[in-house]
mmCIF file of C-alpha atoms in Angstrom:
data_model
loop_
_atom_site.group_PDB
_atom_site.id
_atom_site.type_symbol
_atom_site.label_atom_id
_atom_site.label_comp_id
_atom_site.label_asym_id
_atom_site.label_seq_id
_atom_site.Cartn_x
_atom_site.Cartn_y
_atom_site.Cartn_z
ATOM 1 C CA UNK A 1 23.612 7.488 -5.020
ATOM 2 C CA UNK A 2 22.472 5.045 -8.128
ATOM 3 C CA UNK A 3 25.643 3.305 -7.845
ATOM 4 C CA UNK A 4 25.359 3.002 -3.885
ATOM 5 C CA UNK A 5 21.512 1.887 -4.526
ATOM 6 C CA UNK A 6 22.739 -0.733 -7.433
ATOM 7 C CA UNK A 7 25.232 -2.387 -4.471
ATOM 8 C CA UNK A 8 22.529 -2.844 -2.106
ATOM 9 C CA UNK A 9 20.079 -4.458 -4.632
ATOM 10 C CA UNK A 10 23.144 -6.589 -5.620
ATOM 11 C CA UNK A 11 23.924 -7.715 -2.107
ATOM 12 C CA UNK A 12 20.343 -8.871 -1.425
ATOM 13 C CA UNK A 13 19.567 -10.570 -4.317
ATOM 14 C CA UNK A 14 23.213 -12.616 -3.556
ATOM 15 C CA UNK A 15 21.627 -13.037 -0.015
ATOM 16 C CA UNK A 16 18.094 -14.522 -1.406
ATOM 17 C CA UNK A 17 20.290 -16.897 -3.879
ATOM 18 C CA UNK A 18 21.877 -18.378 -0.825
ATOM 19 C CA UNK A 19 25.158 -16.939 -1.612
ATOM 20 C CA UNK A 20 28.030 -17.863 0.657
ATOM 21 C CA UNK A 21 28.891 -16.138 3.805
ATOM 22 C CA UNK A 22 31.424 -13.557 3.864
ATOM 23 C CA UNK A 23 34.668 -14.942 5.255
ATOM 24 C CA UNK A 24 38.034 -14.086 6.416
ATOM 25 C CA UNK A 25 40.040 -12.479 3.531
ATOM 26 C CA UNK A 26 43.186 -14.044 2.579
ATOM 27 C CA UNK A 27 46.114 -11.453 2.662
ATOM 28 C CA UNK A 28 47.888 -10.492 -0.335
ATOM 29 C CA UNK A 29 51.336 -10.945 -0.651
ATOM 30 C CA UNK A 30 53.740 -9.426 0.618
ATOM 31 C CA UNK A 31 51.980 -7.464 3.229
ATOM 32 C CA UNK A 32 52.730 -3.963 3.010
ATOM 33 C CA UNK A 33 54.832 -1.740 5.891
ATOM 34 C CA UNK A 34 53.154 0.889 7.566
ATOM 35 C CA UNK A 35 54.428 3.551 5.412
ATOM 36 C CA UNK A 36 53.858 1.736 2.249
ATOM 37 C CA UNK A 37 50.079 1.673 3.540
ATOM 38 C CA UNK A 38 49.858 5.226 4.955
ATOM 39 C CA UNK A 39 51.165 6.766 1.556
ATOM 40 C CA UNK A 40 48.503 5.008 -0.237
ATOM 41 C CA UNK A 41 45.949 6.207 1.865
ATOM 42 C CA UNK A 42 47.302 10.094 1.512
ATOM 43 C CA UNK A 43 47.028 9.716 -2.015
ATOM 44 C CA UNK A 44 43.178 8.421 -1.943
ATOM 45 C CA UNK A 45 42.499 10.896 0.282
ATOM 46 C CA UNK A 46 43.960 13.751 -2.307
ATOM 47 C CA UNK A 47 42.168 11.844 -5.032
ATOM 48 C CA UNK A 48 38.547 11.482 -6.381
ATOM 49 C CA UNK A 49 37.261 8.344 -7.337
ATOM 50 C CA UNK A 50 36.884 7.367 -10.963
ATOM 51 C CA UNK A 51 39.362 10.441 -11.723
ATOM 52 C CA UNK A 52 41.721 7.530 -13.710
ATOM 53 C CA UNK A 53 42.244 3.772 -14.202
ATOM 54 C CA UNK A 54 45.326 4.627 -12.320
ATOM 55 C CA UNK A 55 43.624 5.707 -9.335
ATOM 56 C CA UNK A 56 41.178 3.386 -9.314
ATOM 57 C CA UNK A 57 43.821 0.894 -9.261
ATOM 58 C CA UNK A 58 45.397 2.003 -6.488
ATOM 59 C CA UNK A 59 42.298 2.324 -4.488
ATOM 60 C CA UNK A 60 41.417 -1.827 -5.247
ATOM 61 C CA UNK A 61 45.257 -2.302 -4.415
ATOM 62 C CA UNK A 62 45.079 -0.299 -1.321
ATOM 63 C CA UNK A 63 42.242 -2.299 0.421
ATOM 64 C CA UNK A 64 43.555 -5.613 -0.595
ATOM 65 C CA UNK A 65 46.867 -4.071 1.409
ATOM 66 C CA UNK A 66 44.956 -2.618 4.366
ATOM 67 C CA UNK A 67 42.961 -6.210 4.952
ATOM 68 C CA UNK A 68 46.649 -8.118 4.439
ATOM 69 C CA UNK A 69 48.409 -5.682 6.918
ATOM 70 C CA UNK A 70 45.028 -5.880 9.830
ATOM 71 C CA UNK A 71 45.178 -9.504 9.079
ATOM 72 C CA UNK A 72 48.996 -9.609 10.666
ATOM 73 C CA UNK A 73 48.787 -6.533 13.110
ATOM 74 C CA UNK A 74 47.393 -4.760 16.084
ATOM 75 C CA UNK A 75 46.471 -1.517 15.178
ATOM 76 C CA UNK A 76 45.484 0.703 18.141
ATOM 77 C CA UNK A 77 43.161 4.153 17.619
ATOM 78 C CA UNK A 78 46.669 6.465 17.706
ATOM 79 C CA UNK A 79 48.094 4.139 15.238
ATOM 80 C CA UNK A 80 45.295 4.122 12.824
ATOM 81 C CA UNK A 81 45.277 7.944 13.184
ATOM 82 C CA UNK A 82 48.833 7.919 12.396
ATOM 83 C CA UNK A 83 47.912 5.780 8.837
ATOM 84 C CA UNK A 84 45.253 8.376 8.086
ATOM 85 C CA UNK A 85 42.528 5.883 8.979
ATOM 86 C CA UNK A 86 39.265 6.379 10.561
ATOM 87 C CA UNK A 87 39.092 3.803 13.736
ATOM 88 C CA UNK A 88 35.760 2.630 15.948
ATOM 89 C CA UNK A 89 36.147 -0.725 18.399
ATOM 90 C CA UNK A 90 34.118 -3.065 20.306
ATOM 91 C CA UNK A 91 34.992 -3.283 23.576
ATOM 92 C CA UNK A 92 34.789 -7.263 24.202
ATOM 93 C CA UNK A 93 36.670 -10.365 23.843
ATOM 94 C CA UNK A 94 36.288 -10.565 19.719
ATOM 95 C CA UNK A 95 38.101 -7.173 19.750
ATOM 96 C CA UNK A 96 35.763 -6.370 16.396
ATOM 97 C CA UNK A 97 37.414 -3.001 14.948
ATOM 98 C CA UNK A 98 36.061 -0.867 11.833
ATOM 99 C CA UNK A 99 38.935 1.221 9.909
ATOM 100 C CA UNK A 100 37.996 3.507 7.146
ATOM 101 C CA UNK A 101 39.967 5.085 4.628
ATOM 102 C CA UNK A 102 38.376 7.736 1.921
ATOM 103 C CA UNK A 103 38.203 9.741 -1.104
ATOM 104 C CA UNK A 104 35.948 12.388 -3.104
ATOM 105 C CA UNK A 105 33.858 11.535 -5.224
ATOM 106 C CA UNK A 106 34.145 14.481 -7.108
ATOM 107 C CA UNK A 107 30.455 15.565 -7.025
ATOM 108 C CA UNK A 108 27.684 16.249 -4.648
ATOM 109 C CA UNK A 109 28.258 13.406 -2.402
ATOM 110 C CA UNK A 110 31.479 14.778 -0.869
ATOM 111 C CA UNK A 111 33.478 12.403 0.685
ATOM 112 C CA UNK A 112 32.971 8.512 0.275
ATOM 113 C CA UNK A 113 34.294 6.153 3.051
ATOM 114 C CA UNK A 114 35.351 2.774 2.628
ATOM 115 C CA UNK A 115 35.816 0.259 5.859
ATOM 116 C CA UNK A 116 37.220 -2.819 6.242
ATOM 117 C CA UNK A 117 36.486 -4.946 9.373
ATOM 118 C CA UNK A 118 39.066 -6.633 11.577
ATOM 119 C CA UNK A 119 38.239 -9.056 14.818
ATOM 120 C CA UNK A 120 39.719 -12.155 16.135
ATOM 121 C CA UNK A 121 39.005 -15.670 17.418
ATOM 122 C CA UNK A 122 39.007 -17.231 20.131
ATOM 123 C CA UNK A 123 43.005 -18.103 19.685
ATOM 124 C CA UNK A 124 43.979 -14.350 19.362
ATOM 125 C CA UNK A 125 44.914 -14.943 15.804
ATOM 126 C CA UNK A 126 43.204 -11.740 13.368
ATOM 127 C CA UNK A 127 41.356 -11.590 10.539
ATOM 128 C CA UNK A 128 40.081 -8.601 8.392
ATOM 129 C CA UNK A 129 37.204 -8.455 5.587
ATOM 130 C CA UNK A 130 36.801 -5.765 3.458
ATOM 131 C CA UNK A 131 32.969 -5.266 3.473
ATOM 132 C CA UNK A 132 32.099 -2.963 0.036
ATOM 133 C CA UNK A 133 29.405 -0.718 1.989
ATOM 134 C CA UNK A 134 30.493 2.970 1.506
ATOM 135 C CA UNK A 135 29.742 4.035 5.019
ATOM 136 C CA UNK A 136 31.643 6.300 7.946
ATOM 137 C CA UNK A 137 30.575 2.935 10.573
ATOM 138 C CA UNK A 138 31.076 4.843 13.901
ATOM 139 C CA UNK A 139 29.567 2.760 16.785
ATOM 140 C CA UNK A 140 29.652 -0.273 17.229
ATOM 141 C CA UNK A 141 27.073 -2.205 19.386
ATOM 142 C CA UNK A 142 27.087 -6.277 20.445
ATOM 143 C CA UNK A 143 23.788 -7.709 19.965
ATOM 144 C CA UNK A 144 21.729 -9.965 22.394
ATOM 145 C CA UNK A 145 21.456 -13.115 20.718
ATOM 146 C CA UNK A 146 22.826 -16.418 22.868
ATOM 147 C CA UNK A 147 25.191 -18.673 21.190
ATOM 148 C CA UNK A 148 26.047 -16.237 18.751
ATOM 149 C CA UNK A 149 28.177 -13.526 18.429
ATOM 150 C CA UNK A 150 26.741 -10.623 16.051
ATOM 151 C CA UNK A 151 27.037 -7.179 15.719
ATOM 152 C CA UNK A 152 25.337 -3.710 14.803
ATOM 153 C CA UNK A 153 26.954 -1.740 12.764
ATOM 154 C CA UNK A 154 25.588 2.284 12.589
ATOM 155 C CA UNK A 155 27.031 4.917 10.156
ATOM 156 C CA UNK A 156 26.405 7.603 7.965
ATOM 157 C CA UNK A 157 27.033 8.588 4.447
ATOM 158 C CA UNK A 158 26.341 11.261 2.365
ATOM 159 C CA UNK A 159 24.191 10.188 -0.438
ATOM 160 C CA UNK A 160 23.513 13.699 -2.717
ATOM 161 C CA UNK A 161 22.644 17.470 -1.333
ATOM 162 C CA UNK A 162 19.310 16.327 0.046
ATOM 163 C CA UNK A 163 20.258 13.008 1.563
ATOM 164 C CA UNK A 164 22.435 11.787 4.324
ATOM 165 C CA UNK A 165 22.016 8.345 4.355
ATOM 166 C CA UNK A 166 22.034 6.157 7.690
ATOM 167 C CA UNK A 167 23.146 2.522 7.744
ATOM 168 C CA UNK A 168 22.326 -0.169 9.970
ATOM 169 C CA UNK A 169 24.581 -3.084 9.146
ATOM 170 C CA UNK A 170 24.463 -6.486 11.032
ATOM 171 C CA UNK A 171 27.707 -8.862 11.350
ATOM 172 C CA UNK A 172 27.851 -12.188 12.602
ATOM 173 C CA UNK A 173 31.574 -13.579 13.653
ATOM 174 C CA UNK A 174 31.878 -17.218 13.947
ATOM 175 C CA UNK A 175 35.645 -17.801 14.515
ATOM 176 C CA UNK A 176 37.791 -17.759 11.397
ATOM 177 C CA UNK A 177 34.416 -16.181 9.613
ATOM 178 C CA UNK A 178 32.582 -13.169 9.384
ATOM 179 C CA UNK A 179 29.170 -13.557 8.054
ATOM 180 C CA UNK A 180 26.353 -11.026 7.004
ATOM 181 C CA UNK A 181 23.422 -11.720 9.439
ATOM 182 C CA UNK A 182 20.160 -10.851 7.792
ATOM 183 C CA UNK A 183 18.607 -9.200 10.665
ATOM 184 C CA UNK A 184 16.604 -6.806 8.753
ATOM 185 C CA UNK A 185 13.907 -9.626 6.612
ATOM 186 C CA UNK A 186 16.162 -10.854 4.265
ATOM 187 C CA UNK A 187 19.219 -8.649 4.629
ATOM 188 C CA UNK A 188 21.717 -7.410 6.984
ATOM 189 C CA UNK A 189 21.418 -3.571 5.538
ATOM 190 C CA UNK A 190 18.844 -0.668 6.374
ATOM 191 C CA UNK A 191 19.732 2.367 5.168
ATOM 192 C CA UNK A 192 17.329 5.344 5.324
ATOM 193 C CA UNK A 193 17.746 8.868 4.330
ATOM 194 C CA UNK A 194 17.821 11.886 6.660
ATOM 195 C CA UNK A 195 17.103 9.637 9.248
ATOM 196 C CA UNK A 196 17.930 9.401 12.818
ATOM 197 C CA UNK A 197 19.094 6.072 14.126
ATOM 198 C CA UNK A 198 19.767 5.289 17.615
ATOM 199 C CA UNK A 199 20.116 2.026 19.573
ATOM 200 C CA UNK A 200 19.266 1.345 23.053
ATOM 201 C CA UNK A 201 21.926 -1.341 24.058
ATOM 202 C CA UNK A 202 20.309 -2.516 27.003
ATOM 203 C CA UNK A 203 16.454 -2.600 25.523
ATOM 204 C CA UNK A 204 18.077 -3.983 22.077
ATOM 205 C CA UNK A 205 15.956 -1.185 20.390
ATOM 206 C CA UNK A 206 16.931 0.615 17.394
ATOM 207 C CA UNK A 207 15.373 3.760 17.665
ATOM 208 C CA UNK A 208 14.452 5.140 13.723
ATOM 209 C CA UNK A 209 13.355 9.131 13.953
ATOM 210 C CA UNK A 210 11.927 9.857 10.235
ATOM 211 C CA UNK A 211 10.333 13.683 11.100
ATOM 212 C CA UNK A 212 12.914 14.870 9.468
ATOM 213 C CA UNK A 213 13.361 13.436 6.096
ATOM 214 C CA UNK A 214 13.075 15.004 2.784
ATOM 215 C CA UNK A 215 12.452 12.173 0.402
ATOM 216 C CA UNK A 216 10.084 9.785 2.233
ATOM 217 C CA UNK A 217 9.137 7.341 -0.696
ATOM 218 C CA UNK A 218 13.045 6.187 -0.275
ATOM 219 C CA UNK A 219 12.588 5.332 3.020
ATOM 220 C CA UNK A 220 9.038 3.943 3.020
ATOM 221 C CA UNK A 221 10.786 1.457 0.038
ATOM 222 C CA UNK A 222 13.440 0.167 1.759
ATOM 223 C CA UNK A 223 11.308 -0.273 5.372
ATOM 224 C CA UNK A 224 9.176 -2.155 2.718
ATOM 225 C CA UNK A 225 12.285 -4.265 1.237
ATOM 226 C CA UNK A 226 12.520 -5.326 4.446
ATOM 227 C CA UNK A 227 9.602 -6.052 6.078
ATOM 228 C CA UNK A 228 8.534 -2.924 7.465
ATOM 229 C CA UNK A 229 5.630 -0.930 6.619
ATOM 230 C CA UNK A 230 4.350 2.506 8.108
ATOM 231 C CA UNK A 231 1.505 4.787 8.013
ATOM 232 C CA UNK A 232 2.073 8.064 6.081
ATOM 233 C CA UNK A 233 1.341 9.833 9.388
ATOM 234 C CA UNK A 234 4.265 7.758 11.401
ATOM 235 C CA UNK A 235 7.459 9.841 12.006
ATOM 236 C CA UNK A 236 9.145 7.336 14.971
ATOM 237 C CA UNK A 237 9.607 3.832 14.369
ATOM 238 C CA UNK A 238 11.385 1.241 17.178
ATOM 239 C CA UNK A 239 12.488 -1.815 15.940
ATOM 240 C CA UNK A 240 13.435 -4.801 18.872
ATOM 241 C CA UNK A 241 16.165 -7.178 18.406
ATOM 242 C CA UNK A 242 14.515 -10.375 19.106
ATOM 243 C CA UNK A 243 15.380 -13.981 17.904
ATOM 244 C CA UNK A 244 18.231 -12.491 16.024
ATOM 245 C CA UNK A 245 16.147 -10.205 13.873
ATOM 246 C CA UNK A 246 15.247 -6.867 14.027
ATOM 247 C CA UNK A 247 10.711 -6.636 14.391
ATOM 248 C CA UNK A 248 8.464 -3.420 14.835
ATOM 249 C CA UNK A 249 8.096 -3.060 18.503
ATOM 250 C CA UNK A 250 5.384 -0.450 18.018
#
């Protein structure tokens, strides 16, 4: 959890620095085969993280490989079952796919999942980007915002024996590039624990149910990160998708 926490502090402050956008990957070289790829990914899965230098090797190697090989294939839901990959799509023109691969962590967390994103422009030529959020991303929902194409990302993780974590993550593709839209204040992150998320695709509402969290001073500091604030009393929270940032609707 202190390492996942450390990430998220390091991804905003890059984000208030003006850091650059995320872009398109470039593949290593050569790009691996399928089996070359799918034998990795056994051996992660087998594995817990931080277990040796060797390992941890292989799992740096093995998402350099994974972005290389999306970058240069098509990798339907059967196939990416067949590599031992997790799989969730959009359903639109930008094709935008998540694929996660994992490993234990050894500890209370359980399992830790690591995605990597793969779309495509308007050419049909692919692109993948690993994003470094430890997160099972399993819907995927397009965002009302004209003249832009962005994304919500929601997923869950496992944070320690009293937390589940859920993540809101926000994606903006603009051809050749993939850029972190900061749609919650100053980031493109919430993550809440033991909390419910749900979006309403057709209201652009993200739906936030907090009655059942254990550990509400976590919460109450990242609503307050980014721009949210709530009275002690307050279990539901909606947040609207408007101007292509997320605001308390009530």
């Amino acid at each position: 959890m202190k390492k996942t926490l450390r990430r998220f502090g390091a991804l905003v402050a890059g984000l208030l620095a003006g850091a650059p956008a995320a872009q398109a990957q470039q593949p290593a070289k050569p790009v691996p085969t399928a089996a070359e790829l799918k034998k990795n990914i056994a051996r992660l899965a087998q594995g817990t993280e931080g277990e040796s230098v060797a390992f941890d090797k292989l799992n740096a190697a093995t998402e350099r490989q994974l972005v290389a090989y999306l970058k240069t294939h098509e990798v339907t839901a059967a196939a990416a079952k067949a590599l031992g990959l997790g799989y969730t799509e959009s359903k639109d023109a930008d094709h935008l796919k998540v694929f996660t691969y994992s490993c234990s962590s050894g500890g209370t967390r359980g399992t830790i999942n690591q995605p990597v994103l793969q779309w495509q422009n308007a050419a049909g030529q692919r692109f993948a980007y690993a994003c470094h959020e430890e997160c099972d991303f399993g819907k995927i929902y397009k965002l009302a915002s004209p003249g832009r194409t962005l994304y919500l990302l929601l997923g869950q993780e496992t944070g320690d024996t009293r937390c589940l974590t859920s993540q809101a993550y926000v994606v903006e593709l603009r051809g050749n590039y993939l850029l972190l839209a900061p749609a919650f204040g100053t980031s493109p992150l919430l993550r809440l624990c033991n909390v419910e998320m749900d979006f309403d695709a057709a209201a652009q509402v993200l739906h936030l149910d907090l009655s059942d969290e254990e550990v509400p001073e976590y919460n109450d500091e990242n609503l307050a990160k980014v721009g949210f604030r709530r009275q002690a009393s307050t279990k539901q929270l909606a947040l609207k998708f408007s101007g292509g940032r997320f605001v308390k609707s009530r």
